[in-house]
Every structure is written in C-alpha cells, then in structure tokens.
mmCIF file of C-alpha atoms in Angstrom:
data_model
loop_
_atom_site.group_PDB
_atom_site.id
_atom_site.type_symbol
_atom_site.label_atom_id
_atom_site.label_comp_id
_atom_site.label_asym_id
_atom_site.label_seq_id
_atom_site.Cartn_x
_atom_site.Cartn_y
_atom_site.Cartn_z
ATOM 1 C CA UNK A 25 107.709 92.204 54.110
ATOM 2 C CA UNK A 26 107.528 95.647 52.054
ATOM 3 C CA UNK A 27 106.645 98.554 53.975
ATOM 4 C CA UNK A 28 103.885 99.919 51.006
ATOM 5 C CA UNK A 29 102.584 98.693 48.210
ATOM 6 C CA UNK A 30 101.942 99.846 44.951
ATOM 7 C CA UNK A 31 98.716 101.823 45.806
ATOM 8 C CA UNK A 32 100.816 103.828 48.195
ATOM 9 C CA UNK A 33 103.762 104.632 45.982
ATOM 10 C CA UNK A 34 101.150 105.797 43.335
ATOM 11 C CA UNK A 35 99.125 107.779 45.642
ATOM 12 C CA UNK A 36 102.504 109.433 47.244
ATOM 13 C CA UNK A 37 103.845 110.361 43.594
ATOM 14 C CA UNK A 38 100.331 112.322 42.890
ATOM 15 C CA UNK A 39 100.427 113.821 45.597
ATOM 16 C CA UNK A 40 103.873 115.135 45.819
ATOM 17 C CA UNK A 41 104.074 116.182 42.097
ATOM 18 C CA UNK A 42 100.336 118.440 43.221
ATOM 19 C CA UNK A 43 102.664 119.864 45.548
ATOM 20 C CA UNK A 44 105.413 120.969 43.238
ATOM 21 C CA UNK A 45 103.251 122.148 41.187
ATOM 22 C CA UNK A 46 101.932 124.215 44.111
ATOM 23 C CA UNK A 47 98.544 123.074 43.449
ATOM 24 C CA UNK A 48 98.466 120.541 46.732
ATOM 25 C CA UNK A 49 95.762 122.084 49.181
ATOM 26 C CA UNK A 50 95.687 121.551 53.077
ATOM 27 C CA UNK A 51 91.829 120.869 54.816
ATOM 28 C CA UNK A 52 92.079 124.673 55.392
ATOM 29 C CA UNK A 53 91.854 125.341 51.878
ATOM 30 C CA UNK A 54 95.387 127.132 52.223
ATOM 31 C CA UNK A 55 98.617 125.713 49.395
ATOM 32 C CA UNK A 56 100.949 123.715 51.095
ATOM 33 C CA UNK A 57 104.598 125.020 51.214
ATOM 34 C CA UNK A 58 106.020 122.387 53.427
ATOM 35 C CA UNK A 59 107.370 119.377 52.026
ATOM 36 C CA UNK A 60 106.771 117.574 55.459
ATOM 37 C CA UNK A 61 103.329 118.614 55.663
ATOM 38 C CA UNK A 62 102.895 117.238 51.741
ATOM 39 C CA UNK A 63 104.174 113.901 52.627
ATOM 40 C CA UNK A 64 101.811 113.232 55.974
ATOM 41 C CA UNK A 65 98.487 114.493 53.341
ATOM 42 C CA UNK A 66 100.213 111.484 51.080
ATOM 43 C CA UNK A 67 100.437 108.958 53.433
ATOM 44 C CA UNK A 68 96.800 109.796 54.777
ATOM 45 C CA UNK A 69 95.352 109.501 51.497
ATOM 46 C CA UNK A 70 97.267 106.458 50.976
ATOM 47 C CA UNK A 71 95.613 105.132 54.261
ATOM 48 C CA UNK A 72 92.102 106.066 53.196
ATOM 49 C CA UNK A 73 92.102 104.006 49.845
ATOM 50 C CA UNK A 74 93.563 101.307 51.571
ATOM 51 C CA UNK A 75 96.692 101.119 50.641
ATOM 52 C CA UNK A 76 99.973 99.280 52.912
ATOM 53 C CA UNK A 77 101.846 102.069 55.035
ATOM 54 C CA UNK A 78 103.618 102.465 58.152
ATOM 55 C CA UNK A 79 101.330 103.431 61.606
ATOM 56 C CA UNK A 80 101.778 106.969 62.426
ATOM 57 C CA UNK A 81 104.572 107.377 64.844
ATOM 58 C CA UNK A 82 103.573 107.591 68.167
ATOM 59 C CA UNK A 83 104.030 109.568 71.018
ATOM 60 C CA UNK A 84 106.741 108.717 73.944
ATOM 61 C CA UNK A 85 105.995 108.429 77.205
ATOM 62 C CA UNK A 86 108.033 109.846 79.892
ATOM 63 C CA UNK A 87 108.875 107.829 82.878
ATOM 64 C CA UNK A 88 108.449 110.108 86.276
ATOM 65 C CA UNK A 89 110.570 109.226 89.281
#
C-alpha cells in the first residue's frame, strides 16, 4: 500500500518550490528558512485537503524503574 497519493505529492511539490523561492510563509507570518520546517507545513496541508500521508510521529514513552 503507497504511503501518499497523488494529492500529497502535488501539494508537497507546491509547497517546497514556495519555499525555494523564499516565498513559503510560517502561521507567524515570518519566511521559512528551514527545509524541515517547509516539509511538516507540506505534509499538513496535504492532511487538510485530504490527501494519504503518514501519522505524525509520535512521542516515546520512557519506562521508569
């Protein structure tokens, strides 16, 4: 089973070339210089139109003794 779909890869490409372009905007209204940071605004855009990408990792827990 694919990981994304098609609406994913298209979202992620717009939204990385905004970023080269140095266009890309975080929710602070500040340009985004991290490619990182670029990718995570992809994938969350991707999950908002509904398109097929992995869950978020999540956090470990620690086992205590």
């Amino acid at each position: 089973m694919p990981k994304s779909d098609t609406k994913t890869e298209r979202k992620v490409g717009e939204v990385m070339h905004e970023f080269k372009e140095g266009d890309l905007k975080s929710s602070s209204g500040k340009t985004v210089r991290d490619r990182k940071q670029a990718i995570a605004i992809a994938l969350s855009e991707a999950r908002e139109i509904g398109g097929r990408v992995p869950a978020p990792p999540r956090k470990k827990q620690r086992k205590t003794a």
